[in-house]
Amino acid sequence: MRAVARRLVVCGAVLGLAGAGVSGAGAVSGPGLSGDGREVGAAQGEADLAYHGAAVMADGRMRVWFVARNHGPEAVPDATVRLRWSVPLGVRQVLPEGCARAGVRVVVCRTGELAADGLGERVELAVRLRGVPPEVGLELDTVWGGGAVDRNRDNDRQRVLVLDTGDTYYF
């Protein structure tokens, strides 16, 4: 678990997330992730992040698009959302700017600035899965919330089962 947390912190730093970093033998300094994946550091206010979008899968390829929303009460300078598939992703992926591979089944993407009670930019990505599974589970959740406290963590966790039918599944 510590290796995954360090990798996510490094991905956060690669994506330009302020304050996330690794020092010493894997210790986290400043706002970022603890060894068990929880946010640490001084909170910068309170926010309420949520993600809504859709996914479609056909022939071992999946397209996902979503929009982050901050229900407030304060703005978030940036956040990171984790997308986790129930099956491994293909070895080679072409990801959009602001997204990075963080594991065999995981991609992290930055949301950009989110105003209080505001919407973020639409994030779109297409991934290849290993093989051609008949169905895939996809989970989205917040990894880093820009230092803001989110007391309602239920709405920033989404799960969707996507069948290999070419149909669009909304979350």
Backbone as ProteinMPNN parsed JSONL, in Angstrom:
{"seq_chain_A": "MRAVARRLVVCGAVLGLAGAGVSGAGAVSGPGLSGDGREVGAAQGEADLAYHGAAVMADGRMRVWFVARNHGPEAVPDATVRLRWSVPLGVRQVLPEGCARAGVRVVVCRTGELAADGLGERVELAVRLRGVPPEVGLELDTVWGGGAVDRNRDNDRQRVLVLDTGDTYYF", "coords_chain_A": {"N_chain_A": [[0.82, -1.19, 0.0], [1.997, 1.232, 0.743], [3.772, 1.656, -1.358], [2.003, 2.147, -3.446], [0.784, 4.496, -2.501], [3.036, 6.214, -2.479], [3.541, 6.218, -5.23], [1.223, 7.469, -6.162], [1.548, 9.981, -4.995], [3.842, 10.804, -6.312], [2.784, 10.811, -8.912], [0.947, 12.871, -8.535], [2.715, 14.989, -8.181], [3.921, 14.999, -10.696], [1.741, 15.723, -12.221], [1.555, 18.309, -11.511], [0.527, 19.114, -9.055], [0.235, 21.171, -6.377], [2.314, 21.106, -3.524], [2.371, 18.311, -3.136], [4.58, 15.728, -2.515], [7.588, 13.699, -2.216], [9.743, 12.823, 0.353], [12.832, 11.873, 1.888], [12.772, 8.529, 3.072], [10.37, 7.747, 1.702], [8.549, 9.216, 3.146], [5.908, 11.573, 3.434], [5.778, 14.984, 2.652], [4.359, 18.113, 3.504], [1.034, 19.048, 2.208], [-0.567, 16.183, 1.004], [-0.424, 12.652, 0.501], [-0.82, 10.22, 3.062], [0.866, 7.257, 4.299], [-1.171, 5.356, 4.155], [-2.832, 6.277, 2.203], [-4.526, 8.393, 2.882], [-5.424, 11.884, 2.9], [-3.1, 14.364, 3.995], [-1.91, 17.189, 5.883], [-2.318, 20.779, 6.085], [-5.619, 21.893, 6.054], [-7.391, 23.767, 3.593], [-9.846, 24.865, 3.661], [-13.328, 24.135, 3.109], [-14.867, 21.833, 0.959], [-16.993, 20.152, -1.446], [-16.756, 17.616, -3.34], [-17.779, 16.035, -6.396], [-18.406, 13.615, -8.991], [-19.521, 13.195, -12.282], [-20.503, 11.443, -15.166], [-19.871, 9.369, -18.022], [-19.452, 6.089, -19.505], [-18.321, 3.928, -22.088], [-17.96, 0.785, -23.689], [-16.354, -1.275, -26.069], [-15.155, -4.031, -27.819], [-12.826, -4.416, -26.178], [-11.926, -1.867, -25.68], [-12.288, 1.165, -23.903], [-14.092, 4.136, -23.474], [-14.151, 6.968, -21.46], [-15.729, 9.681, -19.921], [-15.999, 12.543, -17.872], [-17.166, 15.031, -15.529], [-16.029, 17.102, -12.997], [-17.52, 18.351, -10.043], [-17.812, 20.93, -7.713], [-19.532, 21.252, -4.906], [-19.164, 23.087, -2.989], [-18.561, 24.642, 0.249], [-16.413, 26.288, -0.484], [-13.869, 27.289, -2.882], [-11.739, 25.074, -4.811], [-8.373, 24.705, -5.497], [-7.255, 22.78, -7.157], [-7.695, 19.326, -7.936], [-7.383, 15.741, -7.649], [-8.53, 12.956, -9.349], [-9.102, 9.492, -9.111], [-9.227, 6.801, -11.339], [-10.249, 3.544, -11.463], [-10.032, 0.389, -12.799], [-11.626, -2.852, -13.025], [-10.278, -4.786, -14.339], [-7.017, -5.444, -15.75], [-5.324, -2.773, -17.451], [-4.313, -2.299, -20.875], [-0.854, -2.591, -21.884], [0.332, -0.375, -23.236], [-0.697, 2.958, -23.295], [-2.36, 5.865, -24.425], [-2.731, 8.772, -22.972], [-4.687, 11.655, -22.05], [-3.506, 15.075, -21.605], [-2.756, 15.947, -18.28], [-3.498, 13.584, -17.146], [-2.292, 10.508, -15.752], [-0.751, 7.327, -15.678], [-1.088, 5.17, -12.927], [-0.801, 2.651, -12.016], [-1.384, -0.873, -12.661], [-4.079, -1.107, -13.133], [-4.978, 1.471, -12.832], [-5.555, 4.956, -13.33], [-4.794, 8.36, -12.838], [-6.216, 11.604, -12.809], [-6.082, 15.134, -13.133], [-8.324, 17.686, -12.031], [-8.317, 20.397, -12.366], [-8.933, 23.848, -11.509], [-11.673, 24.376, -9.306], [-14.438, 26.206, -8.825], [-16.378, 27.441, -6.022], [-19.427, 25.814, -5.739], [-19.28, 25.138, -8.44], [-18.578, 23.896, -11.814], [-16.105, 21.747, -13.245], [-13.746, 21.37, -15.985], [-14.537, 19.209, -18.74], [-13.295, 15.942, -18.629], [-11.792, 13.642, -20.699], [-11.022, 10.351, -21.664], [-9.585, 7.554, -23.358], [-9.073, 4.135, -23.104], [-7.211, 1.114, -23.575], [-8.054, -2.165, -22.802], [-6.715, -5.123, -21.258], [-7.041, -7.863, -23.22], [-10.391, -8.896, -24.148], [-12.715, -8.293, -22.253], [-16.02, -9.303, -21.133], [-17.404, -7.603, -19.443], [-16.749, -4.758, -17.345], [-15.834, -3.324, -14.292], [-15.807, 0.004, -13.154], [-14.372, 2.393, -11.086], [-14.493, 5.6, -9.598], [-12.864, 8.043, -7.654], [-11.917, 10.591, -5.262], [-8.542, 11.392, -4.921], [-6.874, 13.404, -4.091], [-7.785, 16.453, -2.738], [-7.007, 19.139, -3.118], [-6.253, 20.103, -0.645], [-8.526, 20.819, 0.679], [-11.191, 20.137, 2.994], [-13.463, 17.524, 2.755], [-16.448, 16.754, 3.784], [-18.493, 15.155, 2.954], [-18.022, 12.393, 1.676], [-19.362, 10.49, 0.228], [-20.499, 11.258, -2.281], [-18.337, 11.641, -3.952], [-17.42, 9.294, -4.826], [-17.79, 7.015, -7.243], [-19.272, 4.223, -8.902], [-19.468, 2.045, -11.627], [-20.811, -0.437, -13.727], [-19.795, -1.649, -16.74], [-20.804, -2.97, -19.724], [-19.637, -4.909, -22.515], [-20.948, -3.82, -24.934], [-21.184, -1.591, -26.461], [-22.965, 0.245, -25.596], [-23.839, 3.228, -23.772], [-23.052, 3.952, -20.447], [-24.115, 5.671, -17.657], [-22.954, 7.656, -14.893]], "CA_chain_A": [[0.0, 0.0, 0.0], [2.87, 2.41, 0.774], [4.31, 1.873, -2.707], [0.933, 2.768, -4.233], [0.636, 5.876, -2.03], [4.164, 6.989, -2.989], [3.367, 6.378, -6.669], [0.193, 8.482, -6.364], [2.135, 11.277, -4.662], [4.71, 11.149, -7.432], [1.897, 11.183, -10.026], [0.438, 14.198, -8.219], [3.771, 15.953, -8.465], [4.067, 15.041, -12.155], [0.595, 16.444, -12.757], [1.661, 19.718, -11.111], [-0.291, 19.38, -7.895], [1.051, 21.903, -5.399], [2.466, 20.586, -2.178], [2.533, 16.868, -3.047], [5.969, 15.378, -2.771], [8.154, 12.604, -1.457], [11.034, 13.16, 0.925], [13.416, 10.809, 2.694], [12.486, 7.138, 2.712], [8.954, 7.563, 1.401], [7.687, 10.055, 3.963], [5.232, 12.618, 2.673], [5.918, 16.301, 3.257], [3.344, 19.055, 3.058], [-0.222, 18.4, 1.859], [-0.384, 15.054, 0.094], [-1.003, 11.412, 0.976], [-0.121, 9.474, 4.085], [1.206, 5.914, 3.87], [-2.361, 4.554, 3.879], [-3.614, 6.903, 1.146], [-5.353, 9.504, 3.339], [-4.824, 13.212, 2.741], [-2.498, 14.96, 5.177], [-1.524, 18.582, 5.659], [-3.273, 21.787, 6.54], [-6.793, 22.079, 5.203], [-7.523, 25.126, 3.083], [-11.251, 25.209, 3.625], [-14.231, 22.999, 2.955], [-15.441, 21.657, -0.369], [-17.796, 18.94, -1.596], [-16.492, 17.191, -4.709], [-18.589, 14.966, -6.972], [-18.043, 13.327, -10.385], [-20.612, 12.636, -13.083], [-20.066, 11.246, -16.534], [-20.347, 8.181, -18.723], [-18.435, 5.185, -20.041], [-18.793, 3.01, -23.126], [-16.928, -0.193, -23.991], [-16.555, -2.154, -27.219], [-13.963, -4.722, -28.325], [-11.664, -4.235, -25.324], [-11.576, -0.44, -25.551], [-13.278, 1.899, -23.123], [-14.069, 5.6, -23.437], [-14.73, 7.508, -20.231], [-15.706, 11.135, -19.796], [-16.653, 12.98, -16.642], [-16.997, 16.413, -15.094], [-15.986, 17.27, -11.546], [-18.319, 19.462, -9.529], [-17.574, 21.31, -6.333], [-20.757, 21.79, -4.319], [-18.774, 24.159, -2.084], [-18.814, 26.067, 0.115], [-15.249, 27.061, -0.905], [-13.204, 26.86, -4.11], [-10.643, 24.112, -4.735], [-7.399, 25.121, -6.508], [-7.026, 21.649, -8.055], [-7.971, 18.053, -7.275], [-7.001, 14.577, -8.443], [-9.496, 11.867, -9.319], [-8.536, 8.187, -9.47], [-10.092, 5.89, -12.078], [-9.734, 2.193, -11.216], [-10.76, -0.633, -13.551], [-11.616, -4.176, -12.402], [-9.376, -5.618, -15.141], [-5.806, -4.689, -16.099], [-5.28, -1.99, -18.681], [-3.266, -2.69, -21.8], [0.466, -2.09, -21.509], [0.546, 0.967, -23.79], [-1.866, 3.834, -23.253], [-2.184, 7.27, -24.782], [-3.614, 9.478, -22.06], [-4.718, 13.104, -22.274], [-2.741, 15.926, -20.692], [-3.376, 16.016, -16.966], [-3.746, 12.227, -16.66], [-1.085, 9.684, -15.68], [-0.928, 5.945, -15.236], [-0.644, 5.029, -11.547], [-0.812, 1.237, -11.683], [-1.827, -1.789, -13.718], [-5.512, -0.864, -13.353], [-5.302, 2.791, -12.287], [-5.145, 6.211, -13.948], [-5.197, 9.534, -12.08], [-6.373, 12.795, -13.647], [-6.345, 16.359, -12.391], [-9.589, 18.323, -12.399], [-8.188, 21.836, -12.552], [-9.586, 24.662, -10.489], [-13.116, 24.21, -9.162], [-15.043, 27.282, -8.044], [-17.432, 27.012, -5.105], [-20.658, 25.534, -6.474], [-18.948, 25.242, -9.857], [-18.203, 22.725, -12.601], [-14.786, 21.719, -13.859], [-13.699, 21.038, -17.412], [-14.797, 17.804, -19.069], [-12.11, 15.099, -18.786], [-12.1, 12.509, -21.574], [-9.916, 9.467, -21.973], [-9.875, 6.253, -23.958], [-8.055, 3.173, -22.709], [-7.284, -0.268, -24.045], [-8.036, -3.148, -21.733], [-6.045, -6.373, -21.644], [-8.048, -8.805, -23.685], [-11.713, -8.37, -24.486], [-13.624, -8.774, -21.209], [-17.438, -9.044, -21.42], [-17.855, -6.509, -18.587], [-15.686, -4.152, -16.549], [-16.225, -2.379, -13.253], [-15.005, 1.226, -13.109], [-14.586, 3.193, -9.875], [-13.875, 6.925, -9.557], [-12.885, 8.657, -6.34], [-10.948, 11.657, -5.061], [-7.285, 11.038, -4.282], [-6.365, 14.634, -3.492], [-8.792, 17.492, -2.89], [-6.454, 20.481, -3.049], [-6.107, 20.512, 0.743], [-9.835, 21.118, 1.257], [-11.873, 19.087, 3.734], [-14.722, 17.104, 2.126], [-17.158, 15.994, 4.815], [-19.449, 14.262, 2.29], [-17.218, 11.58, 0.767], [-20.216, 9.559, -0.52], [-20.783, 11.662, -3.654], [-17.144, 11.699, -4.798], [-17.093, 7.902, -5.148], [-18.747, 6.478, -8.222], [-19.012, 2.88, -9.42], [-20.336, 1.724, -12.756], [-20.521, -1.674, -14.434], [-19.9, -1.359, -18.166], [-20.811, -4.185, -20.535], [-19.015, -4.772, -23.838], [-22.076, -3.773, -25.87], [-21.189, -0.332, -27.183], [-23.942, 1.122, -24.969], [-23.303, 4.212, -22.841], [-23.475, 3.799, -19.066], [-23.946, 6.95, -16.977], [-22.759, 7.656, -13.443]], "C_chain_A": [[0.864, 1.254, 0.0], [3.428, 2.704, -0.607], [3.27, 2.556, -3.581], [0.767, 4.22, -3.82], [1.78, 6.736, -2.537], [4.002, 7.236, -4.481], [2.314, 7.444, -6.954], [0.718, 9.868, -6.036], [3.04, 11.721, -5.796], [3.87, 11.556, -8.635], [1.318, 12.569, -9.786], [1.457, 15.267, -8.519], [3.975, 16.1, -9.963], [2.946, 15.855, -12.778], [0.588, 17.91, -12.329], [0.815, 20.064, -9.911], [0.576, 19.989, -6.811], [1.105, 21.157, -4.086], [2.637, 19.089, -2.084], [3.976, 16.539, -3.346], [6.42, 14.251, -1.888], [9.487, 13.066, -0.919], [11.532, 11.987, 1.74], [13.063, 9.446, 2.163], [10.997, 6.946, 2.537], [8.03, 8.385, 2.269], [7.105, 11.157, 3.099], [5.422, 13.933, 3.387], [4.874, 17.234, 2.681], [2.046, 18.339, 2.759], [0.042, 17.308, 0.838], [-1.044, 13.832, 0.681], [-0.164, 10.823, 2.083], [0.186, 8.086, 3.529], [-0.007, 5.057, 3.567], [-3.303, 5.239, 2.897], [-4.511, 8.042, 1.587], [-4.648, 10.824, 3.091], [-4.246, 13.677, 4.068], [-2.145, 16.398, 4.856], [-2.634, 19.516, 6.097], [-4.413, 21.932, 5.547], [-6.9, 23.542, 4.794], [-8.97, 25.566, 3.028], [-12.071, 23.949, 3.451], [-14.829, 23.0, 1.56], [-16.282, 20.394, -0.367], [-17.7, 18.505, -3.05], [-17.397, 16.046, -5.125], [-18.19, 14.805, -8.437], [-19.232, 12.691, -11.085], [-20.146, 12.533, -14.522], [-20.64, 9.978, -17.117], [-19.167, 7.353, -19.201], [-19.094, 4.284, -21.075], [-17.64, 2.072, -23.468], [-17.339, -1.033, -25.191], [-15.203, -2.732, -27.627], [-12.702, -4.455, -27.496], [-11.16, -2.812, -25.214], [-12.693, 0.261, -24.788], [-13.024, 3.394, -23.22], [-14.783, 6.032, -22.175], [-14.666, 9.02, -20.314], [-16.487, 11.495, -18.545], [-16.358, 14.449, -16.399], [-16.989, 16.406, -13.571], [-16.851, 18.464, -11.171], [-17.96, 19.674, -8.07], [-18.852, 21.953, -5.811], [-20.466, 22.817, -3.23], [-18.68, 23.727, -0.648], [-17.623, 26.895, -0.364], [-14.63, 26.476, -2.164], [-12.092, 25.862, -3.814], [-9.649, 24.491, -5.83], [-7.114, 24.035, -7.538], [-7.371, 20.404, -7.259], [-7.514, 16.943, -8.206], [-8.04, 13.491, -8.248], [-8.792, 10.589, -9.79], [-9.608, 7.378, -10.204], [-9.466, 4.504, -11.948], [-10.641, 1.185, -11.921], [-10.649, -1.973, -12.842], [-10.733, -5.156, -13.167], [-8.135, -4.787, -15.474], [-5.973, -3.916, -17.405], [-4.199, -2.561, -19.586], [-1.957, -2.023, -21.415], [0.678, -0.667, -21.991], [-0.762, 1.733, -23.805], [-1.464, 5.22, -23.732], [-3.223, 8.029, -23.96], [-3.583, 10.972, -22.335], [-3.831, 13.841, -21.277], [-3.495, 16.026, -19.369], [-3.718, 14.658, -16.389], [-2.445, 11.437, -16.697], [-1.453, 8.295, -15.191], [-0.359, 5.826, -13.83], [-0.665, 3.576, -11.093], [-1.331, 0.428, -12.847], [-3.281, -1.519, -14.105], [-5.938, 0.56, -13.028], [-4.728, 3.918, -13.135], [-5.615, 7.321, -13.021], [-5.247, 10.73, -13.027], [-6.638, 13.996, -12.747], [-7.631, 16.99, -12.921], [-9.404, 19.767, -12.825], [-8.941, 22.546, -11.441], [-11.091, 24.455, -10.509], [-13.654, 25.308, -8.261], [-16.064, 26.698, -7.074], [-18.73, 26.918, -5.889], [-20.438, 25.641, -7.989], [-18.558, 23.912, -10.483], [-16.789, 22.867, -13.124], [-14.898, 21.458, -15.349], [-13.997, 19.549, -17.599], [-13.463, 17.088, -19.283], [-12.531, 13.887, -19.615], [-10.857, 11.659, -21.766], [-10.438, 8.17, -22.573], [-8.737, 5.324, -23.584], [-8.303, 1.842, -23.392], [-7.219, -1.162, -22.822], [-7.22, -4.349, -22.198], [-7.124, -7.365, -22.021], [-9.333, -8.105, -24.059], [-12.705, -8.897, -23.451], [-15.083, -8.454, -21.553], [-18.018, -7.898, -20.596], [-16.675, -6.022, -17.762], [-16.324, -3.231, -15.516], [-15.275, -1.187, -13.286], [-15.389, 1.987, -11.848], [-13.862, 4.511, -10.027], [-13.947, 7.413, -8.12], [-11.801, 9.716, -6.249], [-9.721, 11.104, -4.361], [-6.755, 12.24, -3.518], [-7.366, 15.741, -3.771], [-8.262, 18.894, -2.718], [-6.287, 20.998, -1.635], [-7.427, 20.821, 1.421], [-10.387, 19.898, 1.993], [-13.191, 18.8, 3.017], [-15.446, 16.2, 3.116], [-18.176, 15.021, 4.226], [-18.701, 13.435, 1.252], [-18.07, 10.616, -0.062], [-20.381, 9.96, -1.977], [-19.534, 11.835, -4.513], [-16.602, 10.292, -5.071], [-18.181, 7.355, -6.062], [-18.307, 5.084, -8.65], [-19.999, 2.626, -10.558], [-19.874, 0.406, -13.368], [-20.796, -1.411, -15.903], [-19.803, -2.676, -18.93], [-20.223, -3.902, -21.908], [-20.094, -4.843, -24.916], [-22.042, -2.548, -26.784], [-22.214, 0.66, -26.633], [-23.255, 2.06, -23.976], [-23.915, 3.997, -21.463], [-23.118, 5.07, -18.321], [-23.746, 6.759, -15.485], [-22.806, 9.074, -12.934]], "O_chain_A": [[0.525, 2.238, -0.658], [3.547, 3.866, -0.994], [3.603, 3.442, -4.368], [0.623, 5.092, -4.677], [1.554, 7.862, -2.981], [4.289, 8.333, -4.96], [2.478, 8.242, -7.877], [0.378, 10.834, -6.719], [3.01, 12.883, -6.199], [4.193, 12.532, -9.312], [1.206, 13.362, -10.721], [1.122, 16.328, -9.045], [4.181, 17.21, -10.453], [3.162, 16.588, -13.743], [-0.29, 18.67, -12.738], [0.416, 21.219, -9.763], [1.551, 19.376, -6.376], [0.099, 20.645, -3.594], [3.027, 18.608, -1.02], [4.535, 17.023, -4.33], [5.74, 13.881, -0.931], [10.286, 13.643, -1.657], [10.734, 11.189, 2.231], [13.053, 9.222, 0.952], [10.413, 6.063, 3.166], [6.813, 8.261, 2.136], [7.737, 11.615, 2.147], [5.248, 14.006, 4.604], [4.543, 17.151, 1.498], [1.938, 17.141, 3.021], [0.812, 17.512, -0.101], [-2.106, 13.935, 1.295], [1.064, 10.91, 2.054], [-0.198, 7.775, 2.402], [0.104, 4.109, 2.79], [-4.457, 4.83, 2.766], [-5.205, 8.619, 0.75], [-3.419, 10.883, 3.071], [-4.815, 13.424, 5.13], [-2.085, 16.782, 3.688], [-3.739, 19.09, 6.433], [-4.191, 22.076, 4.345], [-6.543, 24.44, 5.557], [-9.277, 26.571, 2.387], [-11.574, 22.837, 3.624], [-15.243, 24.04, 1.047], [-16.281, 19.648, 0.612], [-18.467, 18.967, -3.895], [-17.742, 15.189, -4.312], [-17.693, 15.747, -9.054], [-19.867, 11.776, -10.56], [-19.476, 13.429, -15.035], [-21.742, 9.556, -16.766], [-18.04, 7.839, -19.292], [-20.265, 3.925, -20.955], [-16.485, 2.495, -23.532], [-18.491, -1.445, -25.324], [-14.223, -1.999, -27.763], [-11.622, -4.284, -28.06], [-10.065, -2.583, -24.7], [-13.876, -0.007, -24.994], [-11.895, 3.859, -23.068], [-15.866, 5.542, -21.852], [-13.653, 9.578, -20.735], [-17.483, 10.859, -18.2], [-15.437, 15.027, -16.975], [-17.839, 15.78, -12.938], [-16.906, 19.461, -11.892], [-17.823, 18.724, -7.299], [-19.214, 23.057, -6.218], [-21.386, 23.357, -2.617], [-18.719, 22.53, -0.364], [-17.783, 28.086, -0.631], [-14.84, 25.305, -2.48], [-11.569, 25.815, -2.701], [-10.041, 24.59, -6.993], [-6.765, 24.344, -8.678], [-7.34, 20.429, -6.028], [-7.286, 17.166, -9.395], [-8.389, 13.147, -7.119], [-7.999, 10.606, -10.732], [-10.748, 7.283, -9.749], [-8.297, 4.31, -12.281], [-11.847, 1.132, -11.679], [-9.676, -2.211, -12.127], [-10.469, -6.254, -12.677], [-8.198, -3.558, -15.479], [-6.665, -4.349, -18.327], [-3.277, -3.229, -19.117], [-1.947, -1.015, -20.708], [1.159, 0.172, -21.23], [-1.792, 1.236, -24.259], [-0.354, 5.683, -23.467], [-4.424, 7.943, -24.214], [-2.573, 11.501, -22.798], [-3.456, 13.296, -20.238], [-4.717, 16.172, -19.347], [-4.184, 14.576, -15.252], [-1.597, 11.662, -17.56], [-2.365, 8.127, -14.382], [0.735, 6.324, -13.562], [-0.558, 3.303, -9.898], [-1.676, 0.975, -13.895], [-3.665, -1.683, -15.263], [-7.134, 0.84, -12.954], [-3.588, 3.858, -13.596], [-6.714, 7.243, -12.473], [-4.422, 10.852, -13.934], [-7.326, 13.888, -11.732], [-7.978, 16.848, -14.094], [-10.229, 20.31, -13.56], [-9.51, 21.915, -10.55], [-11.709, 24.37, -11.57], [-13.359, 25.336, -7.066], [-16.559, 25.589, -7.28], [-19.089, 27.841, -6.619], [-21.283, 26.158, -8.719], [-18.251, 22.941, -9.791], [-16.329, 23.973, -13.411], [-15.993, 21.342, -15.899], [-13.735, 18.737, -16.712], [-12.606, 17.567, -20.025], [-13.494, 13.196, -19.284], [-9.768, 12.182, -22.002], [-11.571, 7.754, -22.328], [-7.568, 5.679, -23.729], [-9.431, 1.49, -23.737], [-6.418, -0.934, -21.915], [-7.055, -4.564, -23.399], [-8.015, -7.664, -21.225], [-9.369, -6.891, -24.26], [-13.452, -9.835, -23.729], [-15.354, -7.44, -22.197], [-19.009, -7.287, -20.995], [-15.726, -6.764, -17.51], [-17.233, -2.46, -15.825], [-14.065, -1.361, -13.432], [-16.569, 2.2, -11.571], [-12.739, 4.549, -10.529], [-14.958, 7.227, -7.443], [-10.875, 9.739, -7.06], [-9.832, 10.431, -3.336], [-6.239, 12.095, -2.409], [-7.757, 15.947, -4.92], [-8.978, 19.765, -2.225], [-6.189, 22.208, -1.431], [-7.452, 21.064, 2.628], [-10.075, 18.76, 1.643], [-13.947, 19.721, 2.707], [-15.102, 15.028, 3.268], [-18.671, 14.147, 4.938], [-18.746, 13.753, 0.064], [-17.545, 9.98, -0.976], [-20.401, 9.087, -2.845], [-19.653, 12.148, -5.698], [-15.458, 10.132, -5.496], [-19.346, 7.254, -5.676], [-17.113, 4.803, -8.748], [-21.185, 2.943, -10.467], [-18.674, 0.17, -13.509], [-21.896, -1.0, -16.272], [-18.824, -3.41, -18.79], [-20.305, -2.778, -22.404], [-20.15, -5.789, -25.702], [-22.784, -2.477, -27.764], [-22.327, 1.78, -27.132], [-22.215, 1.722, -23.41], [-25.132, 3.874, -21.321], [-21.967, 5.507, -18.341], [-24.287, 5.831, -14.885], [-22.663, 9.304, -11.733]]}, "name": "protein", "num_of_chains": 1, "seq": "MRAVARRLVVCGAVLGLAGAGVSGAGAVSGPGLSGDGREVGAAQGEADLAYHGAAVMADGRMRVWFVARNHGPEAVPDATVRLRWSVPLGVRQVLPEGCARAGVRVVVCRTGELAADGLGERVELAVRLRGVPPEVGLELDTVWGGGAVDRNRDNDRQRVLVLDTGDTYYF"}
